[in-house]
């Protein structure tokens, strides 16, 4: 259902790889809600994914950008303002990748070149993106910037590996940069901490099937889907949440405040 929540707003959406991607659903929902968007992803992802189909569906243009490259980000922001015909109202950072996870390195045996690369892609890229938006004065007042994160930033999930540390850094950047963005440009910055979701990045985590089934049984409302995450993101881009900033917002069916659920207890009391 559409409510015209983003009518007249302009945004940049990072990270739509294929139709399972959370960013893909956000792009579709933003379009339905009346926004005009630019899509971006790493040049290599353009070749692998179906982003062109999404662009056609949402009437949007694609600007390739490696989110670790300041040059690419500067080009992205400048071109987006040209295409969209003005400053930006909302930005979604939906990017994550750990080289240690990809190469099967255990957390206790990290390769630090891999650690650095994954940190740059998953966390510092958010700082770089905000740096460019801030210094080019590219955001409209009362604009909204959102990045996606996971609860491994606060609690131990052993197989989440160094992505846990990257997410902790990402959430801290949202607060630290969010202060200056709020003070100087009246722009809000938040992170959404989403349930495990079956996407390319999600399924890269070892033991993902057990992980997602456990979270489902622990959460009173069950896991949040990618589409539900998109709906929540749209609310944060809309004018209905203007004073929400510097927050890490859990969108997880209640998982983060649970100790144990009946459904999980049953597994341990089976004869
Ligand atoms: P996805 O694999 O569809 O999206 C990850 C995106 O990051 C891809 O589009 C990829 O091309 C992009 N990316 C990687 N390196 C890049 C670079 N150098 N420059 C620009 N883009 C780059 O997976 P998903 O799940 O939609 O991930 C989106 C966000 O949601 C990530 O931050 C992820 O950590 C977060 N998240 C995912 C959860 C899950 O269980 N799937 C749970 C909680 C948070």
PDB file of C-alpha atoms and ligand atoms in Angstrom:
ATOM      1  CA  UNK A   1       0.000   0.000   0.000  1.00  0.00           C
ATOM      2  CA  UNK A   2       1.220   3.493  -0.815  1.00  0.00           C
ATOM      3  CA  UNK A   3       0.715   6.587   1.349  1.00  0.00           C
ATOM      4  CA  UNK A   4       2.711   9.144  -0.695  1.00  0.00           C
ATOM      5  CA  UNK A   5       5.059   9.455   2.283  1.00  0.00           C
ATOM      6  CA  UNK A   6       8.019  10.470   0.107  1.00  0.00           C
ATOM      7  CA  UNK A   7       6.203  12.593  -2.457  1.00  0.00           C
ATOM      8  CA  UNK A   8       8.650  15.102  -3.978  1.00  0.00           C
ATOM      9  CA  UNK A   9      11.651  13.686  -2.109  1.00  0.00           C
ATOM     10  CA  UNK A  10      14.943  12.721  -3.748  1.00  0.00           C
ATOM     11  CA  UNK A  11      17.270  10.007  -2.549  1.00  0.00           C
ATOM     12  CA  UNK A  12      20.342   7.854  -3.153  1.00  0.00           C
ATOM     13  CA  UNK A  13      20.152   4.121  -2.467  1.00  0.00           C
ATOM     14  CA  UNK A  14      23.345   2.094  -2.066  1.00  0.00           C
ATOM     15  CA  UNK A  15      23.525  -1.711  -2.137  1.00  0.00           C
ATOM     16  CA  UNK A  16      20.748  -3.194  -4.314  1.00  0.00           C
ATOM     17  CA  UNK A  17      22.397  -6.325  -5.737  1.00  0.00           C
ATOM     18  CA  UNK A  18      19.448  -8.585  -6.534  1.00  0.00           C
ATOM     19  CA  UNK A  19      15.781  -8.823  -5.645  1.00  0.00           C
ATOM     20  CA  UNK A  20      16.576 -10.320  -2.219  1.00  0.00           C
ATOM     21  CA  UNK A  21      18.652  -7.287  -1.202  1.00  0.00           C
ATOM     22  CA  UNK A  22      17.165  -5.104   1.506  1.00  0.00           C
ATOM     23  CA  UNK A  23      18.143  -2.060  -0.601  1.00  0.00           C
ATOM     24  CA  UNK A  24      16.171  -3.466  -3.538  1.00  0.00           C
ATOM     25  CA  UNK A  25      12.988  -3.492  -1.452  1.00  0.00           C
ATOM     26  CA  UNK A  26      13.726   0.003  -0.138  1.00  0.00           C
ATOM     27  CA  UNK A  27      14.130   1.267  -3.722  1.00  0.00           C
ATOM     28  CA  UNK A  28      10.812  -0.293  -4.761  1.00  0.00           C
ATOM     29  CA  UNK A  29       9.003   1.089  -1.709  1.00  0.00           C
ATOM     30  CA  UNK A  30      10.579   4.565  -2.081  1.00  0.00           C
ATOM     31  CA  UNK A  31       9.393   4.649  -5.695  1.00  0.00           C
ATOM     32  CA  UNK A  32       5.887   3.564  -4.655  1.00  0.00           C
ATOM     33  CA  UNK A  33       5.846   6.328  -2.042  1.00  0.00           C
ATOM     34  CA  UNK A  34       6.549   8.974  -4.685  1.00  0.00           C
ATOM     35  CA  UNK A  35      10.313   9.496  -4.359  1.00  0.00           C
ATOM     36  CA  UNK A  36      12.784  10.031  -7.182  1.00  0.00           C
ATOM     37  CA  UNK A  37      15.932   7.963  -6.649  1.00  0.00           C
ATOM     38  CA  UNK A  38      19.425   7.260  -7.919  1.00  0.00           C
ATOM     39  CA  UNK A  39      20.735   3.712  -7.495  1.00  0.00           C
ATOM     40  CA  UNK A  40      24.376   2.953  -6.837  1.00  0.00           C
ATOM     41  CA  UNK A  41      26.565  -0.070  -6.260  1.00  0.00           C
ATOM     42  CA  UNK A  42      30.172  -1.167  -6.681  1.00  0.00           C
ATOM     43  CA  UNK A  43      31.124  -1.467 -10.379  1.00  0.00           C
ATOM     44  CA  UNK A  44      31.668  -5.241 -10.009  1.00  0.00           C
ATOM     45  CA  UNK A  45      28.194  -5.735  -8.514  1.00  0.00           C
ATOM     46  CA  UNK A  46      26.676  -4.112 -11.605  1.00  0.00           C
ATOM     47  CA  UNK A  47      27.866  -7.021 -13.690  1.00  0.00           C
ATOM     48  CA  UNK A  48      26.667  -9.666 -11.235  1.00  0.00           C
ATOM     49  CA  UNK A  49      23.279  -8.380 -10.160  1.00  0.00           C
ATOM     50  CA  UNK A  50      20.072  -7.273 -11.798  1.00  0.00           C
ATOM     51  CA  UNK A  51      20.233  -3.607 -10.858  1.00  0.00           C
ATOM     52  CA  UNK A  52      19.272  -2.557 -14.422  1.00  0.00           C
ATOM     53  CA  UNK A  53      15.880  -4.253 -13.996  1.00  0.00           C
ATOM     54  CA  UNK A  54      15.357  -2.338 -10.755  1.00  0.00           C
ATOM     55  CA  UNK A  55      16.313   0.933 -12.469  1.00  0.00           C
ATOM     56  CA  UNK A  56      13.784   0.276 -15.239  1.00  0.00           C
ATOM     57  CA  UNK A  57      11.094  -0.617 -12.729  1.00  0.00           C
ATOM     58  CA  UNK A  58      11.663   2.479 -10.591  1.00  0.00           C
ATOM     59  CA  UNK A  59      12.459   4.904 -13.439  1.00  0.00           C
ATOM     60  CA  UNK A  60      15.834   5.653 -11.903  1.00  0.00           C
ATOM     61  CA  UNK A  61      19.403   6.069 -13.100  1.00  0.00           C
ATOM     62  CA  UNK A  62      22.389   4.054 -11.922  1.00  0.00           C
ATOM     63  CA  UNK A  63      25.727   5.604 -10.979  1.00  0.00           C
ATOM     64  CA  UNK A  64      28.459   3.056 -10.194  1.00  0.00           C
ATOM     65  CA  UNK A  65      30.547   3.870  -7.120  1.00  0.00           C
ATOM     66  CA  UNK A  66      32.931   1.897  -4.970  1.00  0.00           C
ATOM     67  CA  UNK A  67      31.872   3.168  -1.550  1.00  0.00           C
ATOM     68  CA  UNK A  68      35.485   3.088  -0.329  1.00  0.00           C
ATOM     69  CA  UNK A  69      36.598   5.602  -3.001  1.00  0.00           C
ATOM     70  CA  UNK A  70      36.216   9.304  -2.165  1.00  0.00           C
ATOM     71  CA  UNK A  71      36.540  10.097  -5.895  1.00  0.00           C
ATOM     72  CA  UNK A  72      33.666   7.764  -6.779  1.00  0.00           C
ATOM     73  CA  UNK A  73      31.538   9.134  -3.941  1.00  0.00           C
ATOM     74  CA  UNK A  74      32.155  12.740  -4.998  1.00  0.00           C
ATOM     75  CA  UNK A  75      31.161  11.887  -8.557  1.00  0.00           C
ATOM     76  CA  UNK A  76      28.084  10.042  -7.280  1.00  0.00           C
ATOM     77  CA  UNK A  77      26.838  12.925  -5.167  1.00  0.00           C
ATOM     78  CA  UNK A  78      27.488  15.578  -7.849  1.00  0.00           C
ATOM     79  CA  UNK A  79      25.828  13.543 -10.616  1.00  0.00           C
ATOM     80  CA  UNK A  80      22.892  12.610  -8.368  1.00  0.00           C
ATOM     81  CA  UNK A  81      22.139  16.265  -7.694  1.00  0.00           C
ATOM     82  CA  UNK A  82      22.250  16.947 -11.454  1.00  0.00           C
ATOM     83  CA  UNK A  83      19.955  14.035 -12.264  1.00  0.00           C
ATOM     84  CA  UNK A  84      17.541  14.674  -9.415  1.00  0.00           C
ATOM     85  CA  UNK A  85      17.577  18.436  -9.983  1.00  0.00           C
ATOM     86  CA  UNK A  86      18.583  19.546  -6.512  1.00  0.00           C
ATOM     87  CA  UNK A  87      19.748  18.517  -3.070  1.00  0.00           C
ATOM     88  CA  UNK A  88      19.149  15.086  -1.531  1.00  0.00           C
ATOM     89  CA  UNK A  89      16.468  14.268   1.062  1.00  0.00           C
ATOM     90  CA  UNK A  90      17.440  10.721   1.983  1.00  0.00           C
ATOM     91  CA  UNK A  91      20.320   8.249   1.681  1.00  0.00           C
ATOM     92  CA  UNK A  92      20.397   4.510   2.410  1.00  0.00           C
ATOM     93  CA  UNK A  93      23.748   2.844   3.167  1.00  0.00           C
ATOM     94  CA  UNK A  94      23.109  -0.887   2.714  1.00  0.00           C
ATOM     95  CA  UNK A  95      26.627  -2.255   2.283  1.00  0.00           C
ATOM     96  CA  UNK A  96      28.463  -5.028   4.038  1.00  0.00           C
ATOM     97  CA  UNK A  97      31.295  -7.416   3.248  1.00  0.00           C
ATOM     98  CA  UNK A  98      33.953  -9.242   5.284  1.00  0.00           C
ATOM     99  CA  UNK A  99      36.940 -10.658   3.440  1.00  0.00           C
ATOM    100  CA  UNK A 100      37.790 -12.842   6.458  1.00  0.00           C
ATOM    101  CA  UNK A 101      34.291 -14.395   6.234  1.00  0.00           C
ATOM    102  CA  UNK A 102      34.557 -14.840   2.485  1.00  0.00           C
ATOM    103  CA  UNK A 103      37.932 -16.550   2.745  1.00  0.00           C
ATOM    104  CA  UNK A 104      36.844 -18.742   5.659  1.00  0.00           C
ATOM    105  CA  UNK A 105      39.252 -17.223   8.222  1.00  0.00           C
ATOM    106  CA  UNK A 106      38.206 -17.850  11.804  1.00  0.00           C
ATOM    107  CA  UNK A 107      37.808 -14.746  14.031  1.00  0.00           C
ATOM    108  CA  UNK A 108      40.700 -15.884  16.219  1.00  0.00           C
ATOM    109  CA  UNK A 109      42.941 -16.137  13.159  1.00  0.00           C
ATOM    110  CA  UNK A 110      42.049 -12.991  11.200  1.00  0.00           C
ATOM    111  CA  UNK A 111      44.204 -11.846   8.324  1.00  0.00           C
ATOM    112  CA  UNK A 112      44.578  -8.140   8.957  1.00  0.00           C
ATOM    113  CA  UNK A 113      44.676  -7.036   5.327  1.00  0.00           C
ATOM    114  CA  UNK A 114      41.269  -8.697   5.079  1.00  0.00           C
ATOM    115  CA  UNK A 115      40.120  -7.054   8.325  1.00  0.00           C
ATOM    116  CA  UNK A 116      41.113  -3.618   7.034  1.00  0.00           C
ATOM    117  CA  UNK A 117      39.399  -4.099   3.681  1.00  0.00           C
ATOM    118  CA  UNK A 118      36.155  -5.353   5.249  1.00  0.00           C
ATOM    119  CA  UNK A 119      36.162  -2.484   7.766  1.00  0.00           C
ATOM    120  CA  UNK A 120      36.645   0.031   4.967  1.00  0.00           C
ATOM    121  CA  UNK A 121      33.794  -1.416   2.881  1.00  0.00           C
ATOM    122  CA  UNK A 122      31.361  -2.072   5.729  1.00  0.00           C
ATOM    123  CA  UNK A 123      31.983   0.804   8.131  1.00  0.00           C
ATOM    124  CA  UNK A 124      34.366   3.559   6.993  1.00  0.00           C
ATOM    125  CA  UNK A 125      32.400   3.838   3.727  1.00  0.00           C
ATOM    126  CA  UNK A 126      29.551   5.277   5.815  1.00  0.00           C
ATOM    127  CA  UNK A 127      31.860   7.985   7.192  1.00  0.00           C
ATOM    128  CA  UNK A 128      33.175   8.695   3.683  1.00  0.00           C
ATOM    129  CA  UNK A 129      29.641   8.949   2.275  1.00  0.00           C
ATOM    130  CA  UNK A 130      28.594  11.403   4.986  1.00  0.00           C
ATOM    131  CA  UNK A 131      31.836  13.355   4.585  1.00  0.00           C
ATOM    132  CA  UNK A 132      31.027  13.964   0.906  1.00  0.00           C
ATOM    133  CA  UNK A 133      27.354  14.772   1.554  1.00  0.00           C
ATOM    134  CA  UNK A 134      28.265  17.137   4.419  1.00  0.00           C
ATOM    135  CA  UNK A 135      31.087  18.994   2.721  1.00  0.00           C
ATOM    136  CA  UNK A 136      29.235  19.403  -0.559  1.00  0.00           C
ATOM    137  CA  UNK A 137      26.218  20.614   1.434  1.00  0.00           C
ATOM    138  CA  UNK A 138      24.262  18.079  -0.600  1.00  0.00           C
ATOM    139  CA  UNK A 139      21.502  17.310   1.914  1.00  0.00           C
ATOM    140  CA  UNK A 140      18.285  19.266   2.288  1.00  0.00           C
ATOM    141  CA  UNK A 141      17.268  20.380   5.789  1.00  0.00           C
ATOM    142  CA  UNK A 142      15.251  17.703   7.578  1.00  0.00           C
ATOM    143  CA  UNK A 143      16.843  15.075   5.384  1.00  0.00           C
ATOM    144  CA  UNK A 144      17.476  11.554   6.678  1.00  0.00           C
ATOM    145  CA  UNK A 145      20.431   9.168   6.418  1.00  0.00           C
ATOM    146  CA  UNK A 146      20.066   5.487   7.366  1.00  0.00           C
ATOM    147  CA  UNK A 147      22.571   2.622   7.510  1.00  0.00           C
ATOM    148  CA  UNK A 148      21.773  -1.036   8.134  1.00  0.00           C
ATOM    149  CA  UNK A 149      23.370  -2.940  10.983  1.00  0.00           C
ATOM    150  CA  UNK A 150      23.094  -6.109  13.053  1.00  0.00           C
ATOM    151  CA  UNK A 151      22.875  -6.857  16.788  1.00  0.00           C
ATOM    152  CA  UNK A 152      26.264  -8.599  16.776  1.00  0.00           C
ATOM    153  CA  UNK A 153      27.520  -5.040  17.404  1.00  0.00           C
ATOM    154  CA  UNK A 154      26.263  -5.418  21.017  1.00  0.00           C
ATOM    155  CA  UNK A 155      26.117  -9.168  21.700  1.00  0.00           C
ATOM    156  CA  UNK A 156      28.220 -12.179  20.802  1.00  0.00           C
ATOM    157  CA  UNK A 157      27.268 -14.155  17.688  1.00  0.00           C
ATOM    158  CA  UNK A 158      30.416 -16.236  17.136  1.00  0.00           C
ATOM    159  CA  UNK A 159      30.020 -16.851  13.400  1.00  0.00           C
ATOM    160  CA  UNK A 160      29.420 -13.192  12.589  1.00  0.00           C
ATOM    161  CA  UNK A 161      33.220 -12.860  12.734  1.00  0.00           C
ATOM    162  CA  UNK A 162      34.750  -9.409  12.215  1.00  0.00           C
ATOM    163  CA  UNK A 163      31.461  -8.041  10.839  1.00  0.00           C
ATOM    164  CA  UNK A 164      30.487  -7.640  14.524  1.00  0.00           C
ATOM    165  CA  UNK A 165      33.336  -5.156  14.993  1.00  0.00           C
ATOM    166  CA  UNK A 166      32.536  -3.422  11.700  1.00  0.00           C
ATOM    167  CA  UNK A 167      28.924  -2.954  12.773  1.00  0.00           C
ATOM    168  CA  UNK A 168      29.965  -1.536  16.168  1.00  0.00           C
ATOM    169  CA  UNK A 169      32.133   1.011  14.322  1.00  0.00           C
ATOM    170  CA  UNK A 170      29.337   1.788  11.858  1.00  0.00           C
ATOM    171  CA  UNK A 171      26.854   2.480  14.670  1.00  0.00           C
ATOM    172  CA  UNK A 172      29.355   4.758  16.392  1.00  0.00           C
ATOM    173  CA  UNK A 173      29.948   6.713  13.170  1.00  0.00           C
ATOM    174  CA  UNK A 174      26.186   7.252  12.882  1.00  0.00           C
ATOM    175  CA  UNK A 175      26.164   8.927  16.300  1.00  0.00           C
ATOM    176  CA  UNK A 176      29.380  10.914  15.881  1.00  0.00           C
ATOM    177  CA  UNK A 177      28.671  12.240  12.381  1.00  0.00           C
ATOM    178  CA  UNK A 178      24.971  12.522  13.180  1.00  0.00           C
ATOM    179  CA  UNK A 179      25.766  15.151  15.807  1.00  0.00           C
ATOM    180  CA  UNK A 180      27.431  17.466  13.275  1.00  0.00           C
ATOM    181  CA  UNK A 181      24.836  16.764  10.591  1.00  0.00           C
ATOM    182  CA  UNK A 182      22.032  17.584  13.015  1.00  0.00           C
ATOM    183  CA  UNK A 183      23.680  20.684  14.442  1.00  0.00           C
ATOM    184  CA  UNK A 184      24.744  22.166  11.116  1.00  0.00           C
ATOM    185  CA  UNK A 185      22.222  20.931   8.542  1.00  0.00           C
ATOM    186  CA  UNK A 186      19.202  19.595  10.502  1.00  0.00           C
ATOM    187  CA  UNK A 187      19.794  16.169   8.977  1.00  0.00           C
ATOM    188  CA  UNK A 188      19.117  13.029  11.011  1.00  0.00           C
ATOM    189  CA  UNK A 189      21.330   9.945  11.021  1.00  0.00           C
ATOM    190  CA  UNK A 190      20.247   6.545  12.334  1.00  0.00           C
ATOM    191  CA  UNK A 191      21.050   2.862  12.017  1.00  0.00           C
ATOM    192  CA  UNK A 192      18.449   0.113  11.722  1.00  0.00           C
ATOM    193  CA  UNK A 193      19.436  -3.149  13.390  1.00  0.00           C
ATOM    194  CA  UNK A 194      17.641  -5.744  11.291  1.00  0.00           C
ATOM    195  CA  UNK A 195      16.737  -9.417  11.905  1.00  0.00           C
ATOM    196  CA  UNK A 196      18.742 -12.061  10.014  1.00  0.00           C
ATOM    197  CA  UNK A 197      17.464 -11.896   6.437  1.00  0.00           C
ATOM    198  CA  UNK A 198      18.081 -14.366   3.575  1.00  0.00           C
ATOM    199  CA  UNK A 199      20.153 -12.201   1.192  1.00  0.00           C
ATOM    200  CA  UNK A 200      23.542 -12.702  -0.461  1.00  0.00           C
ATOM    201  CA  UNK A 201      25.343 -10.956   2.440  1.00  0.00           C
ATOM    202  CA  UNK A 202      23.207 -12.712   5.084  1.00  0.00           C
ATOM    203  CA  UNK A 203      23.711 -16.182   3.682  1.00  0.00           C
ATOM    204  CA  UNK A 204      27.462 -15.606   3.615  1.00  0.00           C
ATOM    205  CA  UNK A 205      27.452 -15.983   7.413  1.00  0.00           C
ATOM    206  CA  UNK A 206      28.398 -19.508   8.530  1.00  0.00           C
ATOM    207  CA  UNK A 207      25.481 -21.436  10.037  1.00  0.00           C
ATOM    208  CA  UNK A 208      22.967 -18.886   8.706  1.00  0.00           C
ATOM    209  CA  UNK A 209      20.069 -21.392   8.569  1.00  0.00           C
ATOM    210  CA  UNK A 210      20.391 -22.221  12.272  1.00  0.00           C
ATOM    211  CA  UNK A 211      20.861 -18.565  13.085  1.00  0.00           C
ATOM    212  CA  UNK A 212      17.695 -17.417  11.317  1.00  0.00           C
ATOM    213  CA  UNK A 213      15.585 -20.309  12.692  1.00  0.00           C
ATOM    214  CA  UNK A 214      16.746 -19.559  16.249  1.00  0.00           C
ATOM    215  CA  UNK A 215      15.940 -15.837  15.904  1.00  0.00           C
ATOM    216  CA  UNK A 216      12.513 -16.725  14.522  1.00  0.00           C
ATOM    217  CA  UNK A 217      11.736 -18.867  17.590  1.00  0.00           C
ATOM    218  CA  UNK A 218      13.078 -16.271  20.028  1.00  0.00           C
ATOM    219  CA  UNK A 219      11.170 -13.270  18.645  1.00  0.00           C
ATOM    220  CA  UNK A 220       7.574 -12.757  19.799  1.00  0.00           C
ATOM    221  CA  UNK A 221       6.698 -11.276  16.403  1.00  0.00           C
ATOM    222  CA  UNK A 222       9.038 -13.525  14.393  1.00  0.00           C
ATOM    223  CA  UNK A 223      11.886 -12.278  12.207  1.00  0.00           C
ATOM    224  CA  UNK A 224      11.403  -9.069  10.251  1.00  0.00           C
ATOM    225  CA  UNK A 225      11.539  -9.577   6.472  1.00  0.00           C
ATOM    226  CA  UNK A 226      13.434  -7.442   3.953  1.00  0.00           C
ATOM    227  CA  UNK A 227      10.166  -5.838   2.850  1.00  0.00           C
ATOM    228  CA  UNK A 228       9.234  -5.001   6.437  1.00  0.00           C
ATOM    229  CA  UNK A 229      12.698  -3.467   6.860  1.00  0.00           C
ATOM    230  CA  UNK A 230      12.032  -1.381   3.762  1.00  0.00           C
ATOM    231  CA  UNK A 231       8.739  -0.156   5.235  1.00  0.00           C
ATOM    232  CA  UNK A 232      10.488   0.869   8.447  1.00  0.00           C
ATOM    233  CA  UNK A 233      13.228   2.620   6.458  1.00  0.00           C
ATOM    234  CA  UNK A 234      10.600   4.570   4.503  1.00  0.00           C
ATOM    235  CA  UNK A 235       9.131   5.807   7.796  1.00  0.00           C
ATOM    236  CA  UNK A 236      12.583   7.133   8.751  1.00  0.00           C
ATOM    237  CA  UNK A 237      12.904   8.917   5.391  1.00  0.00           C
ATOM    238  CA  UNK A 238       9.449  10.462   5.779  1.00  0.00           C
ATOM    239  CA  UNK A 239       8.541  13.684   7.587  1.00  0.00           C
ATOM    240  CA  UNK A 240       6.858  11.615  10.329  1.00  0.00           C
ATOM    241  CA  UNK A 241      10.174  10.972  12.126  1.00  0.00           C
ATOM    242  CA  UNK A 242      11.876  14.383  11.967  1.00  0.00           C
ATOM    243  CA  UNK A 243      13.281  14.394  15.501  1.00  0.00           C
ATOM    244  CA  UNK A 244      14.609  10.828  15.552  1.00  0.00           C
ATOM    245  CA  UNK A 245      18.385  10.938  15.312  1.00  0.00           C
ATOM    246  CA  UNK A 246      21.621   9.368  16.657  1.00  0.00           C
ATOM    247  CA  UNK A 247      19.681   6.156  17.294  1.00  0.00           C
ATOM    248  CA  UNK A 248      20.335   2.496  16.708  1.00  0.00           C
ATOM    249  CA  UNK A 249      16.801   1.222  16.108  1.00  0.00           C
ATOM    250  CA  UNK A 250      16.066  -2.471  16.488  1.00  0.00           C
ATOM    251  CA  UNK A 251      13.804  -3.890  13.804  1.00  0.00           C
ATOM    252  CA  UNK A 252      13.813  -7.502  14.843  1.00  0.00           C
ATOM    253  CA  UNK A 253      10.385  -8.697  16.029  1.00  0.00           C
ATOM    254  CA  UNK A 254      11.472  -8.139  19.647  1.00  0.00           C
ATOM    255  CA  UNK A 255      14.527 -10.439  19.567  1.00  0.00           C
ATOM    256  CA  UNK A 256      16.936  -7.934  21.137  1.00  0.00           C
ATOM    257  CA  UNK A 257      15.000  -7.725  24.408  1.00  0.00           C
ATOM    258  CA  UNK A 258      14.366 -11.439  24.828  1.00  0.00           C
ATOM    259  CA  UNK A 259      16.084 -13.718  27.332  1.00  0.00           C
ATOM    260  CA  UNK A 260      14.389 -16.933  26.334  1.00  0.00           C
ATOM    261  CA  UNK A 261      11.070 -17.882  24.707  1.00  0.00           C
ATOM    262  CA  UNK A 262       8.723 -20.821  25.286  1.00  0.00           C
ATOM    263  CA  UNK A 263       9.496 -22.094  21.785  1.00  0.00           C
ATOM    264  CA  UNK A 264      13.230 -22.205  22.513  1.00  0.00           C
ATOM    265  CA  UNK A 265      12.727 -23.688  26.012  1.00  0.00           C
ATOM    266  CA  UNK A 266      10.702 -26.520  24.476  1.00  0.00           C
ATOM    267  CA  UNK A 267      13.780 -27.630  22.535  1.00  0.00           C
ATOM    268  CA  UNK A 268      15.692 -28.078  25.791  1.00  0.00           C
ATOM    269  CA  UNK A 269      12.947 -29.807  27.770  1.00  0.00           C
ATOM    270  CA  UNK A 270      12.145 -32.421  25.094  1.00  0.00           C
ATOM    271  CA  UNK A 271      12.419 -35.971  26.504  1.00  0.00           C
TER     272      UNK A 271
HETATM  273  P1  LIG B   1      23.277  -7.833  -0.145  1.00  0.00           P
HETATM  274  O1  LIG B   1      24.399  -8.784  -0.394  1.00  0.00           O
HETATM  275  O2  LIG B   1      22.111  -7.903  -1.051  1.00  0.00           O
HETATM  276  O3  LIG B   1      23.823  -6.326  -0.098  1.00  0.00           O
HETATM  277  C1  LIG B   1      25.149  -5.970   0.237  1.00  0.00           C
HETATM  278  C2  LIG B   1      25.572  -4.931  -0.790  1.00  0.00           C
HETATM  279  O4  LIG B   1      26.848  -4.349  -0.485  1.00  0.00           O
HETATM  280  C3  LIG B   1      25.675  -5.514  -2.208  1.00  0.00           C
HETATM  281  O5  LIG B   1      24.786  -4.831  -3.074  1.00  0.00           O
HETATM  282  C4  LIG B   1      27.125  -5.251  -2.560  1.00  0.00           C
HETATM  283  O6  LIG B   1      27.336  -5.083  -3.952  1.00  0.00           O
HETATM  284  C5  LIG B   1      27.401  -3.995  -1.762  1.00  0.00           C
HETATM  285  N1  LIG B   1      28.829  -3.686  -1.679  1.00  0.00           N
HETATM  286  C6  LIG B   1      29.840  -4.527  -1.301  1.00  0.00           C
HETATM  287  N2  LIG B   1      31.021  -3.901  -1.431  1.00  0.00           N
HETATM  288  C7  LIG B   1      30.753  -2.632  -1.881  1.00  0.00           C
HETATM  289  C8  LIG B   1      31.569  -1.504  -2.206  1.00  0.00           C
HETATM  290  N3  LIG B   1      32.903  -1.536  -2.091  1.00  0.00           N
HETATM  291  N4  LIG B   1      30.951  -0.379  -2.627  1.00  0.00           N
HETATM  292  C9  LIG B   1      29.607  -0.313  -2.763  1.00  0.00           C
HETATM  293  N5  LIG B   1      28.782  -1.349  -2.460  1.00  0.00           N
HETATM  294  C10 LIG B   1      29.361  -2.496  -2.037  1.00  0.00           C
HETATM  295  O7  LIG B   1      22.817  -8.133   1.373  1.00  0.00           O
HETATM  296  P2  LIG B   1      21.850  -7.369   2.396  1.00  0.00           P
HETATM  297  O8  LIG B   1      21.549  -8.358   3.462  1.00  0.00           O
HETATM  298  O9  LIG B   1      20.742  -6.702   1.683  1.00  0.00           O
HETATM  299  O10 LIG B   1      22.829  -6.300   3.059  1.00  0.00           O
HETATM  300  C11 LIG B   1      22.522  -4.950   3.204  1.00  0.00           C
HETATM  301  C12 LIG B   1      22.931  -4.431   4.562  1.00  0.00           C
HETATM  302  O11 LIG B   1      22.090  -5.018   5.567  1.00  0.00           O
HETATM  303  C13 LIG B   1      24.375  -4.756   4.974  1.00  0.00           C
HETATM  304  O12 LIG B   1      24.911  -3.645   5.672  1.00  0.00           O
HETATM  305  C14 LIG B   1      24.178  -5.920   5.914  1.00  0.00           C
HETATM  306  O13 LIG B   1      25.263  -6.086   6.800  1.00  0.00           O
HETATM  307  C15 LIG B   1      22.912  -5.462   6.620  1.00  0.00           C
HETATM  308  N6  LIG B   1      22.217  -6.490   7.394  1.00  0.00           N
HETATM  309  C16 LIG B   1      21.898  -7.687   6.806  1.00  0.00           C
HETATM  310  C17 LIG B   1      21.297  -8.682   7.549  1.00  0.00           C
HETATM  311  C18 LIG B   1      21.030 -10.018   6.927  1.00  0.00           C
HETATM  312  O14 LIG B   1      20.840 -11.002   7.676  1.00  0.00           O
HETATM  313  N7  LIG B   1      20.978 -10.121   5.600  1.00  0.00           N
HETATM  314  C19 LIG B   1      20.932  -8.482   8.962  1.00  0.00           C
HETATM  315  C20 LIG B   1      21.252  -7.167   9.468  1.00  0.00           C
HETATM  316  C21 LIG B   1      21.881  -6.224   8.698  1.00  0.00           C
END
